[in-house]
XYZ file of C-alpha atoms in Angstrom:
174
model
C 0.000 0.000 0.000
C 1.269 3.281 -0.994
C 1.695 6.051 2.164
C 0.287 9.053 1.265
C 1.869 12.295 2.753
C -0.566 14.781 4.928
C 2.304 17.590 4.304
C 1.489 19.382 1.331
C 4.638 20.721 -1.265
C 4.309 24.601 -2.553
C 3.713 23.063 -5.987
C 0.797 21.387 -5.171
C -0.063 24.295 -2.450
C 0.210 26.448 -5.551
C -1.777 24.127 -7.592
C -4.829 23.726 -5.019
C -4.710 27.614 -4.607
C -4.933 28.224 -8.428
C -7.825 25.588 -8.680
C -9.857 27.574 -6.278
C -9.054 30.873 -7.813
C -10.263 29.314 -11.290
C -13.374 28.151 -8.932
C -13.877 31.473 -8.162
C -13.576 33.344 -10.833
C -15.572 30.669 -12.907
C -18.560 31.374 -10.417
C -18.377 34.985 -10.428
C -18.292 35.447 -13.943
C -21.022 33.713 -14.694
C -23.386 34.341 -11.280
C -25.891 36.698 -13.458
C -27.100 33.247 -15.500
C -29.248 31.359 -13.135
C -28.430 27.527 -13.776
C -25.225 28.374 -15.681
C -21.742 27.513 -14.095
C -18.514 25.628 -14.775
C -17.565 24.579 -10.890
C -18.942 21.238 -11.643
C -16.928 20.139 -14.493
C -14.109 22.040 -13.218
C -14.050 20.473 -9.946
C -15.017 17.037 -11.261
C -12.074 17.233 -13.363
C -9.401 18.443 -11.110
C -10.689 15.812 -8.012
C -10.758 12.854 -10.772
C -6.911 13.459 -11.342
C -5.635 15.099 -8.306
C -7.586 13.079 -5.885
C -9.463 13.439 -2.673
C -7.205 14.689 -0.082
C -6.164 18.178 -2.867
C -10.098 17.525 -4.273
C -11.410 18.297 -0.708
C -9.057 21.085 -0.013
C -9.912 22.849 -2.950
C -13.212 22.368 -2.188
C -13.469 23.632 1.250
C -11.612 26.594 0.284
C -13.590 27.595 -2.205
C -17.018 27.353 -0.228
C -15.565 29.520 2.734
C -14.031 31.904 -0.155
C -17.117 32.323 -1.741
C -18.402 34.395 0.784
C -16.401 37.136 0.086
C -17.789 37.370 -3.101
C -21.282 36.279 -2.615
C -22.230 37.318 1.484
C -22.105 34.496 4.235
C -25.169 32.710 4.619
C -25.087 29.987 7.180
C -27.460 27.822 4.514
C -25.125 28.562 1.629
C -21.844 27.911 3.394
C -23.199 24.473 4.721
C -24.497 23.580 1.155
C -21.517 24.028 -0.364
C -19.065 22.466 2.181
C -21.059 19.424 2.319
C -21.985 19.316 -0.895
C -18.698 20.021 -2.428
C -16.600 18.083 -0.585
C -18.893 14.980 -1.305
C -18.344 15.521 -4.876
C -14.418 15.888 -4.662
C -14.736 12.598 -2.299
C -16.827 11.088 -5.137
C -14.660 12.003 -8.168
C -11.753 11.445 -6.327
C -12.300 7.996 -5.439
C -15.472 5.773 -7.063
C -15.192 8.792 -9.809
C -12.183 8.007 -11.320
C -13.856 4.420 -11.779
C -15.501 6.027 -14.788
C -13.771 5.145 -17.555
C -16.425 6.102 -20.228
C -17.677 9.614 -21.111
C -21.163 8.665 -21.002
C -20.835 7.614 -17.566
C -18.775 9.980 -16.099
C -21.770 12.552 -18.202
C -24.369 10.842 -16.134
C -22.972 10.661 -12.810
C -22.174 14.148 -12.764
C -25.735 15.021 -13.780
C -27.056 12.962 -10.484
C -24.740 14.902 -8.515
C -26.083 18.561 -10.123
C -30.070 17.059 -9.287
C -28.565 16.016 -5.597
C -27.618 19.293 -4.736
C -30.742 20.824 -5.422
C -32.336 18.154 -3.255
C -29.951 18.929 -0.261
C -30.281 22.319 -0.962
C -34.053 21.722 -0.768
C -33.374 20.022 2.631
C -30.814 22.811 4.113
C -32.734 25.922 3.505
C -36.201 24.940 5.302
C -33.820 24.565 8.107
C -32.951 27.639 8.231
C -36.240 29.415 6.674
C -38.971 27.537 8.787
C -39.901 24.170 7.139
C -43.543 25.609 6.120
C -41.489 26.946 2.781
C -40.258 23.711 1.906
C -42.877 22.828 -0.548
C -42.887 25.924 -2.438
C -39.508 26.018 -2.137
C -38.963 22.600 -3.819
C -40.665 23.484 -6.458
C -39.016 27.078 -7.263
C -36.226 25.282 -7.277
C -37.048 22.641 -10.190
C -36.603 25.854 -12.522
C -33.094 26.370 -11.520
C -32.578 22.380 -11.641
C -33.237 21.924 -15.011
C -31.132 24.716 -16.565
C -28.593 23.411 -13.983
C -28.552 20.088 -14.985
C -28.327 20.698 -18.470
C -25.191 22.422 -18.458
C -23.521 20.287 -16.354
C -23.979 17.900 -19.245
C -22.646 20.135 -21.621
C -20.541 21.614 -20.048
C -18.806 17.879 -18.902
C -19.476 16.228 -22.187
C -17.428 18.940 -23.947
C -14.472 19.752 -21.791
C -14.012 16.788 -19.014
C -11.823 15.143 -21.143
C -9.669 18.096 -22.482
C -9.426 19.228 -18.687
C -8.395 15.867 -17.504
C -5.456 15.883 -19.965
C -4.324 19.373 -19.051
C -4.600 17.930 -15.165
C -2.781 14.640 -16.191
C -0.029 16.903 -17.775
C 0.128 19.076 -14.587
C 0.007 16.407 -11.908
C 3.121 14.722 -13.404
C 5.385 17.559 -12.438
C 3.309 18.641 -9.075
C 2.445 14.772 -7.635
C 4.853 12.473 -6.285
């Protein structure tokens, strides 16, 4: 069994910090077109080469980051750190399973409908859970939008991202 290091390098410090930037940037930019975004394949990508332990990290630091941007709202902040770092555990591990496009297209899709559905389950926490209904269904219309471009968005640059990761990670993992 190979021993994985808990000590980080500055390359791969650097690395994690430019993923998260990209993160960022990726959700700012596009935060006017409700349903639109790039984390998703962005994240998927980097946690499918990469891994879970710099997956996670990026992930985490880009939910508490986000705030800056975007306001802290207890809701939001647990969303994303759950949901987030699920994904990067996901892709990092039974994710990189995937072999196929199709597959790796599909799963990724599940994950875009399952964080609406925690999302549905977070916010009544917060909001009173006599909103949950209504709330459910308002958020169907960002779902679907959602959804879809996660499958574009994955079906036309997971695999070009992946090699650009592949050709990174050689120099920055040991």
């Amino acid at each position: 069994m190979k021993h994985q290091s808990i000590i980080l390098t500055a390359k791969e410090i650097c690395i994690m910090s430019l993923m998260t930037a990209l993160l960022l940037g990726g959700q700012y930019v596009l935060a006017w077109a409700s349903g639109v975004e790039v984390v998703t394949v962005l994240l998927l990508s980097f946690s499918y080469v990469f891994g879970v332990k710099r997956g996670c990290t990026v992930a985490t630091a880009f939910s508490l980051l986000r705030c800056f941007l975007f306001g802290f709202f207890p809701p939001v902040v647990l969303l994303y750190i759950l949901y987030f770092n699920a994904f990067a555990l996901f892709w990092g591990t039974v994710g990189k399973k995937l072999k196929r496009l199709p597959a790796v297209v599909f799963a990724a899709a599940v994950c875009t409908v399952c964080f609406t559905l925690l999302d549905d389950l977070i916010w009544p926490m917060f909001a009173g859970w006599n909103i949950a209904w209504a709330y459910f269904l308002t958020s169907l219309t960002v779902m679907l939008p959602h959804t879809l471009c996660t499958v574009a968005t994955v079906t036309l640059f997971f695999r070009p991202l992946t090699k650009i990761f592949n050709s990174v990670a050689k120099n920055i993992v040991k």
